[in-house]
Amino acid sequence: MSRTICVTDDTPLEKDFDSRTALAEASRCLLCHDAPCSEACPAGTDPARFIRSLRFKNIWGAAETIRENNPLGGSCALVCPVNELCESACVRAGLDQPVRIAKLQRFVTEQERKMGMQILKTGPFNGKTVACIGAGPASLACASVLAQQGYHVTIFEQSSQSGGMLSLGIPRFRLPQEIIDFDLAQIEKLGVEFRYNTTVSASDLDGLTKQFDAVFIGAGLWKPKTLDLPGKSLDGVIHALDYLQNARRYEPSEKGNRIVVIGDGDVAMDCATTAQALGADSVKLVFCRPIAEASANIAETLLAVSMGIPVVTEFFPQKINGKNGRVTDISFTGADNESVMNLLTDKLILAVGQERSEELASVSRQKGLFSGGDWANGGKTVVAAIAEGKKAAASIIDYLDLRA
Ligand SMILES: Cc1cc2nc3c(=O)[nH]c(=O)nc-3n(C[C@H](O)[C@H](O)[C@H](O)COP(=O)(O)OP(=O)(O)OC[C@H]3O[C@@H](n4cnc5c(N)ncnc54)[C@H](O)[C@@H]3O)c2cc1C
Ligand code: SF4
């Protein structure tokens, strides 16, 4: 499948706009009547509308548009693949450069945070209760819409914090914790109840659908896929999510380590850039496909390359070798069936995908049960999960209205 990718000189690590540069950038907007940028946002954040407010120096209005449409607007400004969404659709892309929508959204949500605005408001309680499983973007978006409409929402989360992959997967240098925390605080202030360290399994669902008027599953994909290779259980062979969670929590030094990452997606890029940022002696990314077919967003690949990480393509891992129970090196064969390669490594990170965890691997359809986000769509993006959470909230409201 071909992908249209719009490459700008943007990187997630670029300096933020200040008031002067933000207004100058907003004034580049052509105020398009049909606003293809807004059409292109799955969550309906409506960039055309908030940019228009910003042009008129109406920061509050701009912040309202973002927050009301996208409860995780601060985080999305930093992690959305805008070069495949709003910025790729921007009419100015055909003239010179797209309007820097993500950076404008970042500017507005940062003003909102600094001024301590509280835009979302809880609706009067309507007597109905909803349970959400998982505290990731899908459930948070669903809960936010419902709480504003007067539903009492309880979120069951297996870990000790909310945010899902935002707090537990995406590296801190791309998404600082204080940005997520502000987004989360807006939802907590709506009265949404969080029950942490609570894993829900398929056998609990019957009880939950009796206890609550509706149940939403937004449990994401938390079981790492692995490579069926000799040596995969050696010490030093780590799955990407374990590596990233540990790095996000403790930021351990990688000094002295040679690291090989296998995988061609955004998660593999995050592992490689994190290892490099933590001071590894060397980091190498290896994957089977040609670079043009890699599944990672081009901006993430460019970030890895700009950090000096070599990317080796079209090599298949064959055997993980070790000594005294610990990984020492890994051997590959080339796609041409002739080339061979052996890389010395102290840590081998497998970033070859995730799937549903056992507890909720298969769930039978039943009345009052809804789902969205990675768990339902097989793994997409934060903004797709938000869109599906919002959509599920609308379906839950319709379902409960009809039942009443
Ligand atoms: C390393 C990494 C980097 C990424 N980078 C980007 C990016 O830059 N931009 C982007 O748009 N997308 C990115 N993604 C994808 C994005 O994070 C996901 O698409 C998005 O988080 C999905 O949201 P979700 O709510 O469906 O699931 P999740 O974010 O996975 O949240 C699910 C939540 O459910 C909890 N849970 C799971 N099972 C249970 C259970 N049985 N009981 C209770 N709780 C449970 C989990 O602990 C988690 O908190 C990245 C993903 C990863 C892994
Ligand atoms: S498409 Fe670009 S120029 Fe048109 S309204 Fe959106 S941001 Fe402005």
Coordinates of C-alpha atoms and ligand atoms in Angstrom, one line a residue:
M1 CA 0.0 0.0 0.0
S2 CA 1.5 3.4 -0.9
R3 CA 1.6 6.1 1.7
T4 CA 1.6 9.9 1.1
I5 CA 4.1 11.4 3.4
C6 CA 4.7 15.1 3.8
V7 CA 8.2 15.7 5.1
T8 CA 9.0 19.0 6.8
D9 CA 12.1 20.0 8.7
D10 CA 10.1 19.4 11.9
T11 CA 11.4 17.2 14.6
P12 CA 9.8 16.5 17.9
L13 CA 12.8 18.0 19.7
E14 CA 12.5 21.4 18.0
K15 CA 12.1 24.6 20.1
D16 CA 8.5 25.6 20.9
F17 CA 6.9 28.8 19.5
D18 CA 6.6 31.9 21.6
S19 CA 3.7 34.4 21.3
R20 CA 5.4 36.3 18.5
T21 CA 6.3 33.3 16.4
A22 CA 3.0 31.5 17.1
L23 CA 1.0 34.5 15.8
A24 CA 3.3 34.8 12.8
E25 CA 2.7 31.1 12.0
A26 CA -1.0 31.4 12.6
S27 CA -1.2 34.3 10.1
R28 CA 0.2 31.9 7.4
C29 CA -3.2 30.0 7.6
L30 CA -5.4 30.7 4.5
L31 CA -8.6 30.3 6.6
C32 CA -9.8 27.7 4.1
H33 CA -13.5 27.4 3.9
D34 CA -13.6 23.6 3.6
A35 CA -10.5 23.3 6.0
P36 CA -8.9 20.0 4.8
C37 CA -6.7 20.1 7.9
S38 CA -9.8 19.7 10.1
E39 CA -11.2 17.0 7.9
A40 CA -7.9 15.0 8.3
C41 CA -8.0 14.9 12.1
P42 CA -9.6 11.6 13.2
A43 CA -10.4 13.0 16.6
G44 CA -12.0 16.2 15.3
T45 CA -9.6 18.5 17.0
D46 CA -10.5 21.2 14.4
P47 CA -7.2 22.9 13.7
A48 CA -8.7 25.4 11.3
R49 CA -11.0 26.7 14.1
F50 CA -8.3 27.0 16.8
I51 CA -5.9 28.6 14.4
R52 CA -8.6 31.2 13.5
S53 CA -9.0 32.0 17.2
L54 CA -5.3 32.3 17.6
R55 CA -5.0 34.8 14.7
F56 CA -7.4 37.0 16.6
K57 CA -5.3 36.6 19.7
N58 CA -8.1 34.7 21.4
I59 CA -6.0 32.1 23.3
W60 CA -8.9 31.0 25.5
G61 CA -11.1 30.3 22.5
A62 CA -8.3 28.4 20.8
A63 CA -7.7 26.3 23.9
E64 CA -11.4 25.7 24.3
T65 CA -11.7 24.3 20.7
I66 CA -8.7 21.9 21.3
R67 CA -9.7 20.7 24.8
E68 CA -13.4 20.3 24.0
N69 CA -12.7 18.3 20.9
N70 CA -9.7 16.4 22.1
P71 CA -9.3 15.7 25.8
L72 CA -5.6 14.8 25.3
G73 CA -4.8 17.8 23.1
G74 CA -1.6 18.6 24.9
S75 CA -0.1 15.1 24.3
C76 CA -1.4 14.9 20.8
A77 CA 0.4 18.1 19.9
L78 CA 3.7 16.3 20.6
V79 CA 3.0 12.7 19.4
C80 CA 0.5 12.9 16.5
P81 CA 1.9 11.8 13.1
V82 CA 0.8 15.2 11.6
N83 CA 2.9 14.6 8.5
E84 CA 0.4 11.9 7.6
L85 CA -2.7 13.8 9.0
C86 CA -3.6 17.5 9.3
E87 CA -0.3 19.0 8.1
S88 CA -0.2 16.6 5.1
A89 CA -3.7 17.9 4.2
C90 CA -2.9 21.6 4.7
V91 CA -3.5 23.6 1.6
R92 CA -0.3 25.6 2.2
A93 CA 1.7 22.4 1.7
G94 CA 1.0 22.8 -2.0
L95 CA 2.3 26.4 -2.0
D96 CA 5.4 26.4 0.3
Q97 CA 5.2 24.6 3.7
P98 CA 2.2 23.4 5.6
V99 CA 1.1 25.5 8.5
R100 CA 2.9 24.1 11.6
I101 CA -0.4 22.9 13.2
A102 CA 1.2 20.6 15.8
K103 CA 3.5 23.4 17.0
L104 CA 0.5 25.8 17.2
Q105 CA -1.5 23.3 19.2
R106 CA 1.5 22.9 21.5
F107 CA 1.7 26.6 22.0
V108 CA -2.0 26.9 22.8
T109 CA -2.1 24.0 25.2
E110 CA 1.0 25.2 26.9
Q111 CA -0.7 28.6 27.5
E112 CA -3.7 26.7 28.8
R113 CA -1.4 24.8 31.2
K114 CA 0.5 27.9 32.4
M115 CA -2.7 29.9 33.0
G116 CA -4.3 26.9 34.8
M117 CA -7.4 27.0 32.6
Q118 CA -10.2 24.4 33.5
I119 CA -12.2 24.2 30.3
L120 CA -14.1 20.9 30.7
K121 CA -17.1 20.8 33.1
T122 CA -18.9 17.8 34.7
G123 CA -22.5 17.4 33.7
P124 CA -25.2 17.0 36.4
F125 CA -25.3 13.3 37.4
N126 CA -27.9 11.4 35.4
G127 CA -27.9 8.2 37.5
K128 CA -26.1 6.1 35.0
T129 CA -22.7 4.4 35.5
V130 CA -20.1 3.2 33.0
A131 CA -16.9 1.1 33.5
C132 CA -13.9 1.6 31.3
I133 CA -11.1 -1.1 31.2
G134 CA -7.7 0.5 30.8
A135 CA -6.6 4.1 31.4
G136 CA -5.2 4.7 28.0
P137 CA -6.2 7.3 25.4
A138 CA -9.3 5.4 24.2
S139 CA -10.8 5.0 27.7
L140 CA -9.8 8.5 28.8
A141 CA -11.5 10.0 25.7
C142 CA -14.6 7.9 26.3
A143 CA -14.7 8.8 30.0
S144 CA -14.2 12.5 29.3
V145 CA -17.2 12.7 26.9
L146 CA -19.4 10.6 29.3
A147 CA -18.5 12.6 32.4
Q148 CA -19.4 15.9 30.7
Q149 CA -22.8 14.4 29.9
G150 CA -23.4 13.4 33.5
Y151 CA -22.4 9.7 33.6
H152 CA -20.3 8.4 36.5
V153 CA -17.3 6.6 35.0
T154 CA -15.0 4.2 36.8
I155 CA -11.7 3.3 35.0
F156 CA -10.1 0.0 35.9
E157 CA -6.3 0.1 35.2
Q158 CA -3.9 -2.8 35.7
S159 CA -0.9 -0.5 36.4
S160 CA -0.4 2.1 39.1
Q161 CA -0.9 5.1 36.7
S162 CA -3.0 6.4 33.9
G163 CA -2.2 7.4 30.4
G164 CA -1.6 4.0 28.8
M165 CA 1.3 4.1 26.3
L166 CA 1.6 7.9 26.8
S167 CA 2.9 7.4 30.4
L168 CA 4.3 3.9 30.0
G169 CA 5.7 3.6 26.5
I170 CA 6.5 6.8 24.6
P171 CA 9.9 8.1 25.6
R172 CA 10.0 11.1 28.0
F173 CA 12.1 13.2 25.6
R174 CA 9.3 13.1 23.1
L175 CA 6.5 13.5 25.6
P176 CA 7.4 15.0 29.0
Q177 CA 5.4 13.7 32.0
E178 CA 4.1 17.2 32.9
I179 CA 2.3 17.5 29.6
I180 CA 0.5 14.2 30.1
D181 CA -0.2 15.0 33.7
F182 CA -2.0 18.2 32.8
D183 CA -4.1 16.4 30.2
L184 CA -4.9 13.7 32.8
A185 CA -5.8 16.2 35.5
Q186 CA -8.5 17.8 33.2
I187 CA -10.2 14.3 33.1
E188 CA -9.7 13.6 36.8
K189 CA -11.3 16.9 37.7
L190 CA -14.4 15.7 35.8
G191 CA -14.9 13.3 38.7
V192 CA -13.8 10.2 36.8
E193 CA -12.9 7.5 39.3
F194 CA -9.6 5.5 38.8
R195 CA -9.1 2.1 40.3
Y196 CA -5.4 1.3 39.8
N197 CA -3.6 -2.0 40.1
T198 CA -6.8 -3.7 39.0
T199 CA -6.5 -6.2 36.1
V200 CA -9.8 -7.1 34.5
S201 CA -10.1 -10.4 32.8
A202 CA -12.8 -11.8 30.4
S203 CA -14.4 -13.7 33.3
D204 CA -15.0 -10.4 35.2
L205 CA -17.0 -9.0 32.3
D206 CA -20.3 -10.6 33.2
G207 CA -20.1 -9.1 36.7
L208 CA -19.2 -5.7 35.4
T209 CA -22.0 -5.5 32.8
K210 CA -24.4 -6.3 35.7
Q211 CA -22.8 -3.7 38.0
F212 CA -22.5 -0.9 35.4
D213 CA -25.0 0.3 32.8
A214 CA -22.3 -0.1 30.1
V215 CA -18.7 -1.3 29.8
F216 CA -16.0 0.0 27.5
I217 CA -12.8 -2.1 26.7
G218 CA -9.8 0.1 25.9
A219 CA -7.1 -2.3 27.1
G220 CA -4.6 -1.7 24.3
L221 CA -2.0 -4.3 23.2
W222 CA 0.3 -5.3 26.0
K223 CA 1.6 -8.7 25.2
P224 CA 4.9 -8.4 23.3
K225 CA 5.3 -10.6 20.2
T226 CA 8.6 -12.4 20.0
L227 CA 10.9 -13.9 17.5
D228 CA 11.1 -17.7 17.5
L229 CA 14.9 -17.8 17.3
P230 CA 17.5 -20.0 19.1
G231 CA 18.8 -18.0 22.0
K232 CA 15.7 -15.8 22.5
S233 CA 15.7 -16.5 26.3
L234 CA 19.3 -15.4 26.9
D235 CA 19.8 -12.6 29.5
G236 CA 20.1 -9.3 27.7
V237 CA 17.4 -10.1 25.2
I238 CA 14.6 -7.7 26.0
H239 CA 11.2 -6.9 24.6
A240 CA 10.6 -3.3 23.5
L241 CA 7.8 -2.4 25.9
D242 CA 9.8 -3.7 28.9
Y243 CA 12.8 -1.7 27.7
L244 CA 10.9 1.5 27.2
Q245 CA 8.9 1.3 30.5
N246 CA 12.2 0.8 32.4
A247 CA 13.8 3.7 30.5
R248 CA 10.9 6.0 31.1
R249 CA 10.8 5.2 34.9
Y250 CA 14.5 5.1 35.8
E251 CA 16.4 6.6 32.9
P252 CA 19.3 4.2 33.5
S253 CA 22.7 4.9 31.8
E254 CA 23.5 2.7 28.8
K255 CA 27.2 3.7 28.9
G256 CA 29.4 0.8 27.9
N257 CA 26.6 -1.1 26.1
R258 CA 26.4 -2.0 22.5
I259 CA 22.7 -2.3 21.6
V260 CA 21.0 -3.9 18.6
V261 CA 17.3 -3.2 18.0
I262 CA 15.3 -5.4 15.7
G263 CA 12.1 -4.0 14.1
D264 CA 11.0 -1.4 11.6
G265 CA 8.1 0.4 13.4
D266 CA 7.8 3.5 15.6
V267 CA 8.4 1.4 18.7
A268 CA 11.7 0.2 17.3
M269 CA 12.7 3.8 16.5
D270 CA 11.8 4.8 20.1
C271 CA 13.9 2.0 21.5
A272 CA 16.9 3.0 19.3
T273 CA 16.7 6.8 20.1
T274 CA 16.1 6.1 23.8
A275 CA 19.2 3.8 24.0
Q276 CA 21.2 6.5 22.1
A277 CA 19.9 9.3 24.4
L278 CA 20.9 7.1 27.5
G279 CA 24.5 7.1 26.3
A280 CA 24.9 3.6 24.7
D281 CA 28.3 3.1 23.1
S282 CA 26.7 2.0 19.9
V283 CA 23.1 1.5 18.7
K284 CA 22.1 -0.3 15.5
L285 CA 18.7 -0.8 14.0
V286 CA 18.1 -3.8 11.8
F287 CA 15.0 -4.9 9.9
C288 CA 13.9 -7.2 7.1
R289 CA 12.2 -4.8 4.8
P290 CA 13.6 -2.1 2.5
I291 CA 13.6 1.3 4.2
A292 CA 10.8 2.6 1.9
E293 CA 8.5 -0.2 3.3
A294 CA 9.3 0.3 6.9
S295 CA 6.2 0.9 9.0
A296 CA 7.7 3.7 11.1
N297 CA 6.6 7.3 10.6
I298 CA 9.2 9.1 8.5
A299 CA 9.7 11.8 11.1
E300 CA 10.6 9.1 13.7
T301 CA 13.0 7.4 11.2
L302 CA 14.6 10.8 10.4
L303 CA 15.0 11.4 14.2
A304 CA 16.9 8.1 14.6
V305 CA 19.1 8.8 11.5
S306 CA 19.8 12.4 12.7
M307 CA 21.0 11.0 16.0
G308 CA 23.6 9.0 14.1
I309 CA 22.0 5.6 14.4
P310 CA 22.9 3.3 11.5
V311 CA 19.9 1.6 9.9
V312 CA 20.6 -1.8 8.3
T313 CA 17.8 -3.0 6.1
E314 CA 16.9 -6.3 4.4
F315 CA 18.6 -8.6 6.9
F316 CA 16.8 -11.5 8.7
P317 CA 17.9 -12.5 12.2
Q318 CA 18.9 -16.2 12.3
K319 CA 20.4 -17.0 15.7
I320 CA 21.1 -15.2 19.0
N321 CA 24.4 -16.3 20.4
G322 CA 25.5 -16.1 24.0
K323 CA 28.0 -17.1 26.6
N324 CA 27.3 -18.1 30.3
G325 CA 23.6 -17.5 29.7
R326 CA 24.0 -13.9 28.3
V327 CA 23.7 -12.6 24.8
T328 CA 27.0 -11.9 23.0
D329 CA 26.0 -11.5 19.3
I330 CA 23.4 -12.1 16.7
S331 CA 23.7 -13.5 13.2
F332 CA 21.7 -12.4 10.2
T333 CA 21.3 -13.5 6.6
G334 CA 20.6 -11.0 3.8
A335 CA 17.4 -10.9 1.7
D336 CA 19.6 -11.9 -1.2
N337 CA 20.3 -15.2 0.5
E338 CA 24.0 -14.7 0.2
S339 CA 25.1 -11.9 2.5
V340 CA 25.7 -12.7 6.1
M341 CA 26.2 -10.4 9.1
N342 CA 27.1 -10.8 12.7
L343 CA 26.7 -8.0 15.2
L344 CA 28.2 -8.0 18.7
T345 CA 25.7 -6.9 21.3
D346 CA 25.3 -6.5 25.0
K347 CA 21.6 -5.9 24.8
L348 CA 19.2 -7.1 22.0
I349 CA 15.9 -5.3 21.9
L350 CA 13.0 -7.1 20.1
A351 CA 10.5 -4.5 18.8
V352 CA 8.4 -6.8 16.6
G353 CA 4.9 -5.9 17.7
Q354 CA 2.4 -6.4 20.4
E355 CA -0.9 -8.2 20.7
R356 CA -3.8 -8.5 23.2
S357 CA -2.8 -9.8 26.6
E358 CA -4.2 -13.2 27.7
E359 CA -6.7 -11.8 30.2
L360 CA -8.8 -10.1 27.5
A361 CA -7.5 -12.0 24.4
S362 CA -11.0 -13.1 23.3
V363 CA -14.2 -11.6 24.6
S364 CA -17.7 -12.6 23.4
R365 CA -20.0 -9.9 22.1
Q366 CA -22.7 -9.0 24.6
K367 CA -25.2 -6.2 25.2
G368 CA -23.8 -3.2 26.9
L369 CA -20.2 -4.0 25.9
F370 CA -18.3 -1.5 23.7
S371 CA -14.6 -1.3 22.7
G372 CA -12.1 1.0 20.9
G373 CA -8.4 1.9 20.6
D374 CA -5.6 -0.5 20.0
W375 CA -7.4 -3.4 21.6
A376 CA -10.1 -3.1 18.9
N377 CA -8.2 -1.8 15.9
G378 CA -5.1 -3.9 16.1
G379 CA -2.8 -1.0 16.9
K380 CA -2.9 2.4 15.4
T381 CA -2.2 5.8 16.9
V382 CA -3.1 7.9 20.0
V383 CA -5.4 10.1 17.9
A384 CA -7.2 7.1 16.4
A385 CA -7.7 5.7 19.9
I386 CA -9.2 9.1 21.1
A387 CA -11.5 9.1 18.0
E388 CA -12.7 5.6 18.8
G389 CA -13.2 6.4 22.5
K390 CA -15.3 9.4 21.6
K391 CA -17.3 7.4 19.1
A392 CA -17.9 4.6 21.7
A393 CA -19.1 7.3 24.2
A394 CA -21.7 8.5 21.6
S395 CA -22.8 4.9 21.0
I396 CA -23.1 4.3 24.8
I397 CA -25.2 7.4 25.2
D398 CA -27.5 6.2 22.3
Y399 CA -27.7 2.7 23.8
L400 CA -28.6 3.9 27.3
D401 CA -31.1 6.5 26.0
L402 CA -32.9 3.8 24.0
R403 CA -32.8 1.4 27.0
A404 CA -34.3 4.1 29.3
Ligands
LIG1 C1 6.6 2.8 22.2 C2 5.4 3.3 21.6 C3 5.5 4.6 20.9 C4 4.3 5.1 20.3 N1 4.4 6.3 19.7 C5 3.3 6.8 19.2 C6 3.4 8.2 18.7 O1 4.4 8.8 18.6 N2 2.2 8.7 18.2 C7 1.0 8.0 18.2 O2 0.0 8.5 17.8 N3 1.0 6.7 18.6 C8 2.1 6.1 19.2 N4 2.0 4.9 19.7 C9 0.7 4.1 19.6 C10 -0.2 4.6 20.7 O3 0.5 4.7 21.9 C11 -1.4 3.7 20.9 O4 -2.0 3.6 19.6 C12 -2.4 4.3 21.9 O5 -1.8 4.5 23.1 C13 -3.6 3.4 22.0 O6 -4.4 3.8 23.1 P1 -5.3 2.7 23.9 O7 -6.0 3.5 24.9 O8 -6.1 1.9 22.9 O9 -4.3 1.7 24.5 P2 -3.1 1.9 25.6 O10 -2.4 3.2 25.4 O11 -2.2 0.7 25.4 O12 -3.8 1.9 27.0 C14 -4.4 0.7 27.4 C15 -4.4 0.7 29.0 O13 -5.1 -0.5 29.4 C16 -4.4 -1.1 30.5 N5 -4.8 -2.5 30.5 C17 -4.4 -3.4 29.6 N6 -5.0 -4.6 29.9 C18 -5.8 -4.4 31.0 C19 -6.6 -5.2 31.9 N7 -6.8 -6.5 31.6 N8 -7.2 -4.7 33.0 C20 -7.0 -3.3 33.3 N9 -6.2 -2.5 32.5 C21 -5.6 -3.0 31.4 C22 -2.9 -0.8 30.2 O14 -2.1 -0.9 31.3 C23 -3.0 0.6 29.6 O15 -2.9 1.6 30.6 C24 3.1 4.3 20.3 C25 3.1 3.1 20.9 C26 4.2 2.6 21.5 C27 4.1 1.2 22.2
SF4_2 S1 -5.6 23.6 5.5 FE1 -3.9 24.8 6.2 S2 -4.2 26.8 5.4 FE2 -6.2 25.8 5.3 S3 -7.3 26.2 7.2 FE3 -6.1 24.4 7.6 S4 -4.2 25.1 8.5 FE4 -5.2 26.9 7.5

